[in-house]
Amino acid sequence: MIDSFGRRITYVRMSVTDRCDLRCRYCMSERMTFMPRRDLLDFEEIVALTDVLIARGVRRIRLTGGEPLVRRNVMYLIEQLGSRIGDGFDEVTLTTNGTQLAANAEQLFAAGVRRINVSLDSLDPQRFAHITRRGKLDQVLNGIETAASAGLAVKINMMALAGVNDDEFHTMLAWCGARGFDLTLIETMPLGEVEDHRPERYLSLQDVLAELRQRWMLTPSLHRSGGPARYYDVGEGGIRLGLITPMSQNFCDGCNRIRIAATGTVYGCLGHEQKVELREILRQGGPAAVDAALDRLLAGKPQRHSFDLAQPATARHMSVTGG
Ligand code: SAM
Ligand code: SF4
């Protein structure tokens, strides 16, 4: 799959639910409403779609949400996708808030998952509860520990939030270093309405990097994880620091992905409304019709996002298209 700017699409972010057991302030509104369950693709439809995507050159799928591990029986889906690994399809990964990891880590590994991203914005229990509105830090830390023991490589995702966790970057880097986890910092993006005033929360990671460099030896790394992060090797510790900078440094030239919502709506870009609806096509049209719809999406895939923090770029939240 190649878009009209010559970018090859090999990576899919697949949201399996927009629901979540947390309500992180930068991501969702307190009174978030969710899509009706009957509108979601069922697992057979997701697997059929995945087979088309793999046939068209997709090498990696990241399951996300909402919280992927709150979708009922999601492990069945993960096993099905895991069984496709090999012959040009390289990996199934997961981005999770970690609340359900303790119960699922071993099965994830058994299903073929080898790497996961866990979102963790603070190591302070009260602050964590405040940011997530209903999360328990202990539960997530326990999940992370179980995942690492089960053999999953863990990368921590931390949103950089001015006035919220901007005094914790050193602590988080040290915590990750002690456990062998890579850490990726993320700039907040204006997706969907939330109660928080996003311009007030925004922190440029260029500034954070400058501050971190006062204490840490950070050497630019050639490592690429297939996503938009730029990486730095951290001292002698063997871990990497990644920066995802949608606001301060655009990375769209190298975009290699499309995003699929749990309803089968496929988006060309996180920051635009451009989309094709695949659910009815999957139900009635078959693989050739899916192919044609994907071609329409690729022909119209936007060149780049352009965000203005003061107003949402899209009505949909990150939890619909998945981070
Ligand atoms: N629930 C899972 C989790 O939290 O990891 C997966 C879905 S969540 C939407 C994926 C990632 O998106 C998380 O790392 C989260 O911090 C990030 N995220 C959510 N809202 C965001 C926003 N407005 N701007 C930038 N990143 C955001
Ligand atoms: Fe849920 Fe993830 Fe959004 Fe937090 S960032 S509310 S955990 S989907």
CSV table of C-alpha atoms and ligand atoms in Angstrom, one decimal:
chain,number,residue,atom,x,y,z
A,1,MET,CA,0.0,0.0,0.0
A,2,ILE,CA,1.6,3.3,-1.1
A,3,ASP,CA,-0.1,6.7,-0.7
A,4,SER,CA,-0.1,9.6,-3.1
A,5,PHE,CA,3.0,11.0,-1.4
A,6,GLY,CA,5.0,7.8,-2.0
A,7,ARG,CA,4.8,6.6,1.6
A,8,ARG,CA,4.6,2.9,2.1
A,9,ILE,CA,2.0,1.7,4.6
A,10,THR,CA,3.3,-1.3,6.6
A,11,TYR,CA,1.9,-0.5,10.1
A,12,VAL,CA,-1.7,-0.5,11.4
A,13,ARG,CA,-3.0,0.8,14.7
A,14,MET,CA,-6.1,-1.1,15.5
A,15,SER,CA,-8.5,0.1,18.2
A,16,VAL,CA,-10.5,-2.8,19.5
A,17,THR,CA,-12.7,-0.7,21.7
A,18,ASP,CA,-13.1,3.0,22.5
A,19,ARG,CA,-14.0,2.0,26.1
A,20,CYS,CA,-11.6,2.4,29.0
A,21,ASP,CA,-11.6,1.8,32.7
A,22,LEU,CA,-9.7,5.1,33.2
A,23,ARG,CA,-10.5,8.6,32.2
A,24,CYS,CA,-7.1,10.3,31.8
A,25,ARG,CA,-7.7,14.1,31.8
A,26,TYR,CA,-5.8,14.8,28.6
A,27,CYS,CA,-7.5,11.9,26.7
A,28,MET,CA,-11.1,11.8,27.7
A,29,SER,CA,-13.9,13.8,29.2
A,30,GLU,CA,-15.2,12.8,32.6
A,31,ARG,CA,-18.6,12.2,31.0
A,32,MET,CA,-17.3,10.3,28.0
A,33,THR,CA,-19.9,8.5,25.9
A,34,PHE,CA,-18.9,5.4,24.0
A,35,MET,CA,-19.9,3.7,20.8
A,36,PRO,CA,-22.7,1.2,21.0
A,37,ARG,CA,-21.3,-2.4,21.2
A,38,ARG,CA,-23.4,-3.5,18.3
A,39,ASP,CA,-21.5,-1.2,16.0
A,40,LEU,CA,-18.1,-2.9,16.7
A,41,LEU,CA,-16.5,-5.3,14.3
A,42,ASP,CA,-16.6,-8.8,15.7
A,43,PHE,CA,-13.4,-10.8,16.0
A,44,GLU,CA,-14.0,-12.8,12.8
A,45,GLU,CA,-14.4,-9.5,10.9
A,46,ILE,CA,-11.2,-8.1,12.4
A,47,VAL,CA,-9.3,-11.3,11.5
A,48,ALA,CA,-10.7,-11.2,7.9
A,49,LEU,CA,-9.6,-7.5,7.6
A,50,THR,CA,-6.2,-8.4,9.1
A,51,ASP,CA,-5.7,-11.0,6.4
A,52,VAL,CA,-6.4,-8.5,3.7
A,53,LEU,CA,-4.0,-6.0,5.3
A,54,ILE,CA,-1.2,-8.6,5.6
A,55,ALA,CA,-1.7,-9.6,2.0
A,56,ARG,CA,-1.2,-5.9,1.1
A,57,GLY,CA,2.1,-5.6,2.9
A,58,VAL,CA,1.2,-4.7,6.5
A,59,ARG,CA,4.0,-6.1,8.7
A,60,ARG,CA,3.0,-4.9,12.2
A,61,ILE,CA,-0.3,-4.4,14.0
A,62,ARG,CA,-0.6,-2.6,17.3
A,63,LEU,CA,-3.8,-3.2,19.2
A,64,THR,CA,-5.0,-0.2,21.1
A,65,GLY,CA,-8.1,1.6,22.2
A,66,GLY,CA,-9.6,2.8,24.6
A,67,GLU,CA,-8.1,0.1,26.7
A,68,PRO,CA,-7.7,-3.0,24.5
A,69,LEU,CA,-7.6,-5.4,27.5
A,70,VAL,CA,-11.1,-4.4,28.6
A,71,ARG,CA,-12.7,-5.8,25.5
A,72,ARG,CA,-14.3,-9.1,26.4
A,73,ASN,CA,-12.4,-12.2,25.2
A,74,VAL,CA,-9.8,-10.0,23.5
A,75,MET,CA,-7.2,-12.7,24.1
A,76,TYR,CA,-9.0,-14.9,21.5
A,77,LEU,CA,-8.4,-12.1,18.9
A,78,ILE,CA,-4.8,-11.7,20.0
A,79,GLU,CA,-4.2,-15.4,19.6
A,80,GLN,CA,-5.7,-15.3,16.1
A,81,LEU,CA,-3.5,-12.4,15.1
A,82,GLY,CA,-0.5,-14.0,16.7
A,83,SER,CA,-1.0,-17.1,14.7
A,84,ARG,CA,-0.4,-15.0,11.5
A,85,ILE,CA,3.1,-14.0,12.5
A,86,GLY,CA,5.8,-15.2,10.0
A,87,ASP,CA,5.8,-15.1,6.2
A,88,GLY,CA,6.1,-11.3,6.0
A,89,PHE,CA,3.9,-10.4,9.0
A,90,ASP,CA,6.3,-9.5,11.9
A,91,GLU,CA,4.5,-8.7,15.0
A,92,VAL,CA,1.4,-8.0,17.1
A,93,THR,CA,1.9,-5.4,19.8
A,94,LEU,CA,-0.3,-3.7,22.3
A,95,THR,CA,-0.6,-0.3,24.0
A,96,THR,CA,-2.2,-0.6,27.3
A,97,ASN,CA,-2.8,1.4,30.5
A,98,GLY,CA,-1.6,-1.7,32.5
A,99,THR,CA,-4.6,-2.1,34.8
A,100,GLN,CA,-5.4,-5.6,33.4
A,101,LEU,CA,-1.9,-6.7,32.7
A,102,ALA,CA,-1.3,-8.9,35.8
A,103,ALA,CA,-4.0,-11.2,34.7
A,104,ASN,CA,-3.1,-11.2,31.0
A,105,ALA,CA,0.7,-11.0,30.7
A,106,GLU,CA,1.4,-14.7,30.4
A,107,GLN,CA,-1.3,-15.3,27.8
A,108,LEU,CA,-0.1,-12.3,25.8
A,109,PHE,CA,3.4,-13.9,25.6
A,110,ALA,CA,1.9,-17.3,24.8
A,111,ALA,CA,-0.1,-15.7,21.9
A,112,GLY,CA,3.1,-14.4,20.4
A,113,VAL,CA,3.3,-10.8,21.7
A,114,ARG,CA,6.8,-9.8,22.6
A,115,ARG,CA,6.7,-6.1,23.2
A,116,ILE,CA,4.1,-3.9,24.9
A,117,ASN,CA,3.8,-0.2,25.5
A,118,VAL,CA,2.4,0.7,28.9
A,119,SER,CA,1.2,4.3,29.7
A,120,LEU,CA,2.4,5.6,33.0
A,121,ASP,CA,2.3,9.3,33.6
A,122,SER,CA,3.4,9.4,37.2
A,123,LEU,CA,5.0,7.3,39.9
A,124,ASP,CA,3.3,9.2,42.6
A,125,PRO,CA,0.0,7.4,43.7
A,126,GLN,CA,-2.0,10.5,44.3
A,127,ARG,CA,-0.9,12.2,41.2
A,128,PHE,CA,-1.5,9.0,39.2
A,129,ALA,CA,-5.1,8.9,40.6
A,130,HIS,CA,-5.6,12.5,39.8
A,131,ILE,CA,-4.4,12.2,36.1
A,132,THR,CA,-6.3,9.0,35.4
A,133,ARG,CA,-9.3,10.1,37.5
A,134,ARG,CA,-9.8,6.4,38.7
A,135,GLY,CA,-6.5,4.6,38.3
A,136,LYS,CA,-4.6,2.8,41.1
A,137,LEU,CA,-0.9,3.0,40.7
A,138,ASP,CA,-0.2,-0.2,42.6
A,139,GLN,CA,-2.3,-2.2,40.2
A,140,VAL,CA,-0.5,-0.9,37.2
A,141,LEU,CA,3.0,-1.3,38.7
A,142,ASN,CA,2.1,-4.9,39.6
A,143,GLY,CA,0.9,-5.4,36.0
A,144,ILE,CA,4.1,-4.0,34.6
A,145,GLU,CA,6.2,-6.3,36.9
A,146,THR,CA,4.2,-9.4,35.8
A,147,ALA,CA,4.6,-8.5,32.2
A,148,ALA,CA,8.3,-8.1,32.5
A,149,SER,CA,8.5,-11.4,34.4
A,150,ALA,CA,6.5,-13.1,31.6
A,151,GLY,CA,9.2,-12.1,29.1
A,152,LEU,CA,7.5,-9.1,27.5
A,153,ALA,CA,9.7,-6.2,26.6
A,154,VAL,CA,8.1,-3.1,28.3
A,155,LYS,CA,8.3,0.4,27.0
A,156,ILE,CA,6.8,3.1,29.1
A,157,ASN,CA,4.8,5.9,27.5
A,158,MET,CA,4.6,9.1,29.5
A,159,MET,CA,2.7,12.2,28.5
A,160,ALA,CA,4.6,15.4,29.2
A,161,LEU,CA,2.1,17.7,31.0
A,162,ALA,CA,3.0,21.1,32.2
A,163,GLY,CA,2.2,21.7,35.9
A,164,VAL,CA,1.2,18.1,36.3
A,165,ASN,CA,4.2,15.7,36.0
A,166,ASP,CA,7.0,18.0,34.7
A,167,ASP,CA,9.0,17.5,37.8
A,168,GLU,CA,9.1,13.7,37.3
A,169,PHE,CA,11.0,13.1,34.1
A,170,HIS,CA,14.3,12.4,35.9
A,171,THR,CA,12.7,10.1,38.3
A,172,MET,CA,10.9,8.2,35.6
A,173,LEU,CA,14.0,7.8,33.5
A,174,ALA,CA,15.9,6.5,36.5
A,175,TRP,CA,13.0,4.1,37.4
A,176,CYS,CA,13.0,2.8,33.8
A,177,GLY,CA,16.7,2.5,33.7
A,178,ALA,CA,16.7,0.4,36.8
A,179,ARG,CA,14.3,-2.0,35.2
A,180,GLY,CA,15.6,-2.1,31.6
A,181,PHE,CA,12.5,-0.4,30.2
A,182,ASP,CA,12.7,2.2,27.4
A,183,LEU,CA,10.9,5.4,28.1
A,184,THR,CA,9.0,7.5,25.5
A,185,LEU,CA,7.8,11.0,26.3
A,186,ILE,CA,4.8,12.3,24.3
A,187,GLU,CA,3.5,15.8,23.6
A,188,THR,CA,-0.2,16.3,24.1
A,189,MET,CA,-2.3,16.6,21.0
A,190,PRO,CA,-5.7,18.4,20.6
A,191,LEU,CA,-8.0,15.5,19.8
A,192,GLY,CA,-11.6,15.7,21.0
A,193,GLU,CA,-13.0,18.0,23.8
A,194,VAL,CA,-11.8,17.5,27.3
A,195,GLU,CA,-12.2,19.6,30.4
A,196,ASP,CA,-8.5,20.3,30.7
A,197,HIS,CA,-7.2,23.4,28.9
A,198,ARG,CA,-4.7,21.9,26.5
A,199,PRO,CA,-2.5,24.9,25.8
A,200,GLU,CA,-1.9,25.2,29.6
A,201,ARG,CA,-0.7,21.6,29.7
A,202,TYR,CA,1.5,21.6,26.7
A,203,LEU,CA,5.2,21.1,27.1
A,204,SER,CA,7.6,21.2,24.2
A,205,LEU,CA,9.8,18.1,24.4
A,206,GLN,CA,12.7,20.2,22.9
A,207,ASP,CA,12.7,22.0,26.2
A,208,VAL,CA,12.4,18.8,28.2
A,209,LEU,CA,15.3,17.2,26.3
A,210,ALA,CA,17.5,20.2,27.1
A,211,GLU,CA,16.7,19.9,30.8
A,212,LEU,CA,17.3,16.1,30.8
A,213,ARG,CA,20.6,16.6,29.1
A,214,GLN,CA,21.9,18.5,32.2
A,215,ARG,CA,21.8,15.3,34.2
A,216,TRP,CA,21.9,12.5,31.6
A,217,MET,CA,24.2,11.6,28.8
A,218,LEU,CA,21.8,11.3,25.9
A,219,THR,CA,23.3,10.2,22.6
A,220,PRO,CA,21.2,10.4,19.4
A,221,SER,CA,20.4,6.9,18.3
A,222,LEU,CA,19.8,5.5,14.8
A,223,HIS,CA,17.2,3.1,16.4
A,224,ARG,CA,13.7,3.2,14.9
A,225,SER,CA,10.8,1.3,16.3
A,226,GLY,CA,8.6,1.8,13.3
A,227,GLY,CA,6.8,4.8,14.8
A,228,PRO,CA,7.4,8.5,14.9
A,229,ALA,CA,9.7,8.5,18.0
A,230,ARG,CA,13.3,9.8,17.8
A,231,TYR,CA,15.6,7.9,20.1
A,232,TYR,CA,18.5,8.7,22.4
A,233,ASP,CA,20.7,6.1,24.1
A,234,VAL,CA,20.7,6.9,27.8
A,235,GLY,CA,24.2,6.8,29.4
A,236,GLU,CA,25.6,3.4,29.8
A,237,GLY,CA,22.3,1.9,31.0
A,238,GLY,CA,21.3,0.2,27.8
A,239,ILE,CA,17.9,1.8,27.7
A,240,ARG,CA,16.6,4.4,25.2
A,241,LEU,CA,14.7,7.6,25.6
A,242,GLY,CA,12.2,8.3,22.8
A,243,LEU,CA,10.5,11.6,22.0
A,244,ILE,CA,7.2,11.8,20.1
A,245,THR,CA,6.9,15.5,19.1
A,246,PRO,CA,3.7,16.0,17.0
A,247,MET,CA,3.6,19.6,18.1
A,248,SER,CA,7.2,20.8,18.2
A,249,GLN,CA,8.7,18.8,15.4
A,250,ASN,CA,6.5,17.3,12.6
A,251,PHE,CA,7.3,13.7,11.6
A,252,CYS,CA,4.6,13.1,8.9
A,253,ASP,CA,7.1,12.7,6.0
A,254,GLY,CA,8.0,9.3,7.3
A,255,CYS,CA,4.4,8.2,8.1
A,256,ASN,CA,3.9,4.5,7.5
A,257,ARG,CA,0.5,3.9,9.1
A,258,ILE,CA,-3.2,3.9,9.0
A,259,ARG,CA,-5.6,3.7,11.9
A,260,ILE,CA,-8.7,1.5,12.3
A,261,ALA,CA,-11.4,2.3,14.8
A,262,ALA,CA,-13.3,-0.5,16.5
A,263,THR,CA,-16.3,0.1,14.2
A,264,GLY,CA,-14.2,-0.6,11.1
A,265,THR,CA,-13.8,3.1,10.2
A,266,VAL,CA,-10.3,3.5,8.8
A,267,TYR,CA,-8.5,6.9,9.1
A,268,GLY,CA,-5.6,8.0,7.0
A,269,CYS,CA,-4.4,10.4,9.7
A,270,LEU,CA,-4.8,10.9,13.4
A,271,GLY,CA,-5.3,14.6,12.9
A,272,HIS,CA,-7.9,14.5,10.1
A,273,GLU,CA,-11.4,13.3,9.4
A,274,GLN,CA,-10.5,11.6,6.1
A,275,LYS,CA,-11.7,8.0,6.3
A,276,VAL,CA,-13.4,5.0,4.7
A,277,GLU,CA,-16.1,2.9,6.4
A,278,LEU,CA,-15.2,-0.8,6.1
A,279,ARG,CA,-17.8,-2.5,8.3
A,280,GLU,CA,-20.5,-2.9,5.7
A,281,ILE,CA,-18.0,-3.6,3.0
A,282,LEU,CA,-16.5,-6.4,5.1
A,283,ARG,CA,-20.0,-7.8,5.7
A,284,GLN,CA,-21.2,-7.6,2.2
A,285,GLY,CA,-18.4,-6.9,-0.2
A,286,GLY,CA,-15.6,-9.4,0.5
A,287,PRO,CA,-11.8,-9.0,0.1
A,288,ALA,CA,-11.8,-7.3,-3.3
A,289,ALA,CA,-14.2,-4.6,-2.1
A,290,VAL,CA,-12.0,-4.1,1.0
A,291,ASP,CA,-9.0,-3.6,-1.3
A,292,ALA,CA,-10.8,-1.0,-3.3
A,293,ALA,CA,-11.8,0.9,-0.2
A,294,LEU,CA,-8.2,0.8,1.1
A,295,ASP,CA,-7.1,2.2,-2.2
A,296,ARG,CA,-9.5,5.1,-1.8
A,297,LEU,CA,-8.2,5.8,1.6
A,298,LEU,CA,-4.6,5.8,0.4
A,299,ALA,CA,-5.4,8.1,-2.5
A,300,GLY,CA,-6.7,10.7,0.0
A,301,LYS,CA,-4.4,10.2,2.9
A,302,PRO,CA,-3.4,13.7,4.1
A,303,GLN,CA,0.1,14.8,3.8
A,304,ARG,CA,0.5,15.9,7.4
A,305,HIS,CA,-1.3,16.9,10.5
A,306,SER,CA,-1.4,20.5,11.6
A,307,PHE,CA,-2.5,21.0,15.2
A,308,ASP,CA,-3.7,24.1,17.0
A,309,LEU,CA,-3.8,23.3,20.7
A,310,ALA,CA,-6.5,25.9,21.3
A,311,GLN,CA,-9.1,23.8,19.4
A,312,PRO,CA,-9.5,20.1,18.8
A,313,ALA,CA,-8.3,19.1,15.3
A,314,THR,CA,-11.0,16.4,15.3
A,315,ALA,CA,-14.2,15.8,17.2
A,316,ARG,CA,-13.0,12.2,18.0
A,317,HIS,CA,-10.8,11.5,20.9
A,318,MET,CA,-7.6,9.6,20.9
A,319,SER,CA,-9.5,6.7,22.4
A,320,VAL,CA,-11.4,6.2,19.1
A,321,THR,CA,-8.5,5.9,16.8
A,322,GLY,CA,-6.1,4.7,19.4
A,323,GLY,CA,-2.7,6.1,20.3
B,1,SAM,N1,-5.5,2.9,27.0
B,1,SAM,C1,-4.2,2.6,26.4
B,1,SAM,C2,-3.2,3.4,27.0
B,1,SAM,O1,-3.5,4.4,27.7
B,1,SAM,O2,-2.0,3.1,26.8
B,1,SAM,C3,-4.2,2.7,24.9
B,1,SAM,C4,-4.9,3.8,24.3
B,1,SAM,S1,-4.3,5.4,24.7
B,1,SAM,C5,-5.4,6.5,23.7
B,1,SAM,C6,-2.7,5.4,23.8
B,1,SAM,C7,-1.8,6.5,24.1
B,1,SAM,O3,-2.3,7.7,23.7
B,1,SAM,C8,-1.4,6.7,25.6
B,1,SAM,O4,0.0,6.6,25.8
B,1,SAM,C9,-1.9,8.0,25.9
B,1,SAM,O5,-1.1,8.7,26.9
B,1,SAM,C10,-1.9,8.7,24.6
B,1,SAM,N2,-2.9,9.9,24.5
B,1,SAM,C11,-4.1,9.9,24.9
B,1,SAM,N3,-4.7,11.1,24.6
B,1,SAM,C12,-3.7,11.9,24.0
B,1,SAM,C13,-3.6,13.2,23.5
B,1,SAM,N4,-4.6,14.0,23.5
B,1,SAM,N5,-2.4,13.6,22.9
B,1,SAM,C14,-1.4,12.7,22.9
B,1,SAM,N6,-1.4,11.5,23.4
B,1,SAM,C15,-2.5,11.0,23.9
B,2,SF4,FE1,-7.9,5.2,28.8
B,2,SF4,FE2,-5.6,5.2,27.6
B,2,SF4,FE3,-7.2,7.3,27.3
B,2,SF4,FE4,-6.1,6.9,29.6
B,2,SF4,S1,-5.0,7.4,27.7
B,2,SF4,S2,-8.3,7.4,29.3
B,2,SF4,S3,-6.0,4.8,29.7
B,2,SF4,S4,-7.6,5.3,26.6
